[in-house]
Short mmCIF file of N, CA and C in Angstrom, two decimals:
data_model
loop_
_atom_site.label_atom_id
_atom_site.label_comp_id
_atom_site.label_asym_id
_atom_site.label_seq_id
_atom_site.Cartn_x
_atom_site.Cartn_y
_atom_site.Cartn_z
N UNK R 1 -28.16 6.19 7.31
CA UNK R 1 -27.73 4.82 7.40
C UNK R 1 -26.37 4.67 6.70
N UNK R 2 -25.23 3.96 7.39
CA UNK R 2 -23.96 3.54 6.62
C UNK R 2 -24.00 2.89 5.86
N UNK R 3 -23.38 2.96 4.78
CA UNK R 3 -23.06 1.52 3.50
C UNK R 3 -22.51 1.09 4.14
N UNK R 4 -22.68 -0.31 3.53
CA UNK R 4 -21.31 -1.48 3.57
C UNK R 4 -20.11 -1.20 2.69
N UNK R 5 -19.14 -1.52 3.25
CA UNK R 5 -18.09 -1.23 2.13
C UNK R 5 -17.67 -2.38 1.88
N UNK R 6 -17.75 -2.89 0.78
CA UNK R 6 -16.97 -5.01 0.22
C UNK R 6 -15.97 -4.23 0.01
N UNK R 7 -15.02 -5.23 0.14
CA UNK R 7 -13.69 -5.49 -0.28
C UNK R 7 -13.49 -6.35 -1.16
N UNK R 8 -12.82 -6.24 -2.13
CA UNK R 8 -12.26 -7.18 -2.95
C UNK R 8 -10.59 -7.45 -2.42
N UNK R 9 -10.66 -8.92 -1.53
CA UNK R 9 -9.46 -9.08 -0.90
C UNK R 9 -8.68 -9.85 -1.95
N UNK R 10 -8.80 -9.98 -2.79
CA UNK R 10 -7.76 -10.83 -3.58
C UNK R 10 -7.13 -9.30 -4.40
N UNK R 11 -7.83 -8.53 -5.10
CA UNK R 11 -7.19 -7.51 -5.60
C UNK R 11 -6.64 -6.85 -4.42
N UNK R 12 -7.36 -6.11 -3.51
CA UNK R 12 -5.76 -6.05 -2.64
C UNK R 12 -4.54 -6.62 -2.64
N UNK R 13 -4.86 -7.46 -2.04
CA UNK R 13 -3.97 -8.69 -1.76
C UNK R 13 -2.45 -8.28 -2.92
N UNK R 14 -3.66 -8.53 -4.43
CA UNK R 14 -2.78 -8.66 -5.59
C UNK R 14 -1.66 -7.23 -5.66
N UNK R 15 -2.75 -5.97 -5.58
CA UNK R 15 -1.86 -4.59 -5.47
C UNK R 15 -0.38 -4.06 -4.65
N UNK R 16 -0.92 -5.04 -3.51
CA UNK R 16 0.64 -4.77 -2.21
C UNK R 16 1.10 -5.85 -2.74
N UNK R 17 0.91 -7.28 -3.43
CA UNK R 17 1.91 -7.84 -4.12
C UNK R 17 2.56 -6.90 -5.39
N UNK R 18 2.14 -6.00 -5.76
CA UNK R 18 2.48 -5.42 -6.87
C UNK R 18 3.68 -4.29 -6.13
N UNK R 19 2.53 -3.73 -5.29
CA UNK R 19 3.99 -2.25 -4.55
C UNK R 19 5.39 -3.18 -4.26
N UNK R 20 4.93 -4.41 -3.56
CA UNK R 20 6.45 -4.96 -3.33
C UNK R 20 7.42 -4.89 -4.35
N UNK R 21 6.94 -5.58 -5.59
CA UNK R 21 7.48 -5.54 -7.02
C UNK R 21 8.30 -4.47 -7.16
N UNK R 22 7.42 -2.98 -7.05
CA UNK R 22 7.66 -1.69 -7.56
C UNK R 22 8.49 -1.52 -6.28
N UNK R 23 8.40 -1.60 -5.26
CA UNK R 23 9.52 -1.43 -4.21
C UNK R 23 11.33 -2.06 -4.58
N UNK R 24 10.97 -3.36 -5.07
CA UNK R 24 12.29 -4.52 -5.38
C UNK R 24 12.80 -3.76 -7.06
N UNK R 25 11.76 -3.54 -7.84
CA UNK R 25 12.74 -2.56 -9.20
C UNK R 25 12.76 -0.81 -8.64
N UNK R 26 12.49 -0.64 -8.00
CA UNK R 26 13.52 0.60 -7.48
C UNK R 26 14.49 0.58 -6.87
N UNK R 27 14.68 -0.36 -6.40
CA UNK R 27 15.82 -0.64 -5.39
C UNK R 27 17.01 -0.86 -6.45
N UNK R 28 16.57 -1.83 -7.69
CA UNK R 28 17.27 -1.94 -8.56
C UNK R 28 18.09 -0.97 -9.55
N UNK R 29 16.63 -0.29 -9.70
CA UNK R 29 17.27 1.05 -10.73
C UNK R 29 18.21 1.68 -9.87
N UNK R 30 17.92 1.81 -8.53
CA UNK R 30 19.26 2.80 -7.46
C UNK R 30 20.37 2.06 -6.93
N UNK R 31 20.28 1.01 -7.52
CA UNK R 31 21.32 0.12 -6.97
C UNK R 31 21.84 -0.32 -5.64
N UNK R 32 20.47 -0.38 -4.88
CA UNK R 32 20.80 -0.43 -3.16
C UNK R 32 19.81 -1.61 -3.28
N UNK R 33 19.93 -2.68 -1.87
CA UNK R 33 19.39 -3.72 -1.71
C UNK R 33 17.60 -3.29 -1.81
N UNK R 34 16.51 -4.37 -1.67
CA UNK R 34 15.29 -4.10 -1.08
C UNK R 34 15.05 -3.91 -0.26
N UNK R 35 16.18 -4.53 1.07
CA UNK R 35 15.70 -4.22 2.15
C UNK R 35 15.85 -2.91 2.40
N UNK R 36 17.36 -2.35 1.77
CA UNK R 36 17.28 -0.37 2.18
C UNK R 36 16.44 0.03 1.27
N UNK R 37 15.28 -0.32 0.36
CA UNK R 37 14.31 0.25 -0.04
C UNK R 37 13.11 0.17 1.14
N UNK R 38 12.75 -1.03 1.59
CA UNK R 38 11.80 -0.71 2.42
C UNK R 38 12.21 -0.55 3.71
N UNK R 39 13.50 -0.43 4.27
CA UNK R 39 13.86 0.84 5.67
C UNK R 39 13.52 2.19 5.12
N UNK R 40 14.34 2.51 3.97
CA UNK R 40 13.66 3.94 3.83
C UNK R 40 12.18 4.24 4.01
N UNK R 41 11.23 3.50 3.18
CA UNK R 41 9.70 3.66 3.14
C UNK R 41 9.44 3.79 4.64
N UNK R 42 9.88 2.78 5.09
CA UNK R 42 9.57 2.48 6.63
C UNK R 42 9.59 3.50 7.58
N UNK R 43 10.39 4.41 7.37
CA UNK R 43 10.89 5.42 7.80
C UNK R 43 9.71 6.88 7.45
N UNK R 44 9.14 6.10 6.35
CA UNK R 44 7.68 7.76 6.02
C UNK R 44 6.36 6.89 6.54
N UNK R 45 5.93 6.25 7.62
CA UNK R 45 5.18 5.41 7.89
C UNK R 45 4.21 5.50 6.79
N UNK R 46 3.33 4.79 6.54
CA UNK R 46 1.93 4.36 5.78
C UNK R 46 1.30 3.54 6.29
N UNK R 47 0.30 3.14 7.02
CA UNK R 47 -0.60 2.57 7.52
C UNK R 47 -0.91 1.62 6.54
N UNK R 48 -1.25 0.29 7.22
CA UNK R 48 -1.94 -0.84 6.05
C UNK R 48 -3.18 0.05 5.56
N UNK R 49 -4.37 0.69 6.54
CA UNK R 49 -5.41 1.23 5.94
C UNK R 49 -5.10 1.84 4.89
N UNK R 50 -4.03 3.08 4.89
CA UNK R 50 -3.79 3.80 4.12
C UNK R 50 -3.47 2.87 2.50
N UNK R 51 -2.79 1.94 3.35
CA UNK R 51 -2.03 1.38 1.50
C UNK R 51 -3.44 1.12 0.91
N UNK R 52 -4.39 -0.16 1.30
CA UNK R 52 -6.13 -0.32 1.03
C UNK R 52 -6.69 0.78 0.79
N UNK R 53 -6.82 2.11 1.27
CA UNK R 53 -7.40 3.22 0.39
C UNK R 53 -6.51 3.82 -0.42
N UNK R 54 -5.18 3.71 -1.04
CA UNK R 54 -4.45 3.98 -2.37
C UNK R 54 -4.97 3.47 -3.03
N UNK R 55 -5.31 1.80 -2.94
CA UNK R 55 -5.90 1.09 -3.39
C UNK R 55 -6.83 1.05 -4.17
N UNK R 56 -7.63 1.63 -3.57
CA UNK R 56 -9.36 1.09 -3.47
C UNK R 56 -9.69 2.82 -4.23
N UNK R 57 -8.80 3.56 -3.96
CA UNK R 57 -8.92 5.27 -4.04
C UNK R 57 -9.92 5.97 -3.27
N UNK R 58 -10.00 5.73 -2.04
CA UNK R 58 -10.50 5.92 -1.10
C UNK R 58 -9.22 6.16 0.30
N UNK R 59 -10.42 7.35 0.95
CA UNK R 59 -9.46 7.86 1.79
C UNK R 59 -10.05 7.48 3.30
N UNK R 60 -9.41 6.37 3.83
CA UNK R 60 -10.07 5.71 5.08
C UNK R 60 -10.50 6.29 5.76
N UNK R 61 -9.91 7.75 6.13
CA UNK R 61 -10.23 8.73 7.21
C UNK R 61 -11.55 8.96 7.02
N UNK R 62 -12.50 9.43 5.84
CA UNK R 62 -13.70 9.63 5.42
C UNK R 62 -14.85 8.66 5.19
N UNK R 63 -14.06 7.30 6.25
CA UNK R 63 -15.24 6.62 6.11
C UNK R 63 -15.38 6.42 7.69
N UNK R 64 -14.73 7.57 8.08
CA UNK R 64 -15.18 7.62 9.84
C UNK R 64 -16.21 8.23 10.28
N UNK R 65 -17.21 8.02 10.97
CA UNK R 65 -18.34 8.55 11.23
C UNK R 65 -18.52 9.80 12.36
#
């Protein structure tokens, strides 16, 4: 039988508010806008799933049946 998996959507939520953060002071420390911080990222794709299992520390792929 599968578990359920809960989410805690507000801590998500809160964490990719946080990567943005950490996205906007790197951009800073390198002295290039945010937006050429997240074209670059953009450029190594990451899946929303993926960002939610950084997250969560879980690896989405392994909750495929």
């Amino acid at each position: 039988m599968a578990k359920k998996l809960q989410l805690d959507t507000d801590r998500i939520l809160r964490e990719l508010q946080l990567t943005n953060q950490s996205v906007a002071w790197l951009a800073r420390q390198l002295g290039v806008s945010r937006q050429a911080m997240h074209e670059t990222l953009r450029r190594r794709p990451i899946t929303f799933a993926d960002k939610v299992g950084n997250i969560l520390g879980i690896n989405p792929k392994d909750l495929i049946l």
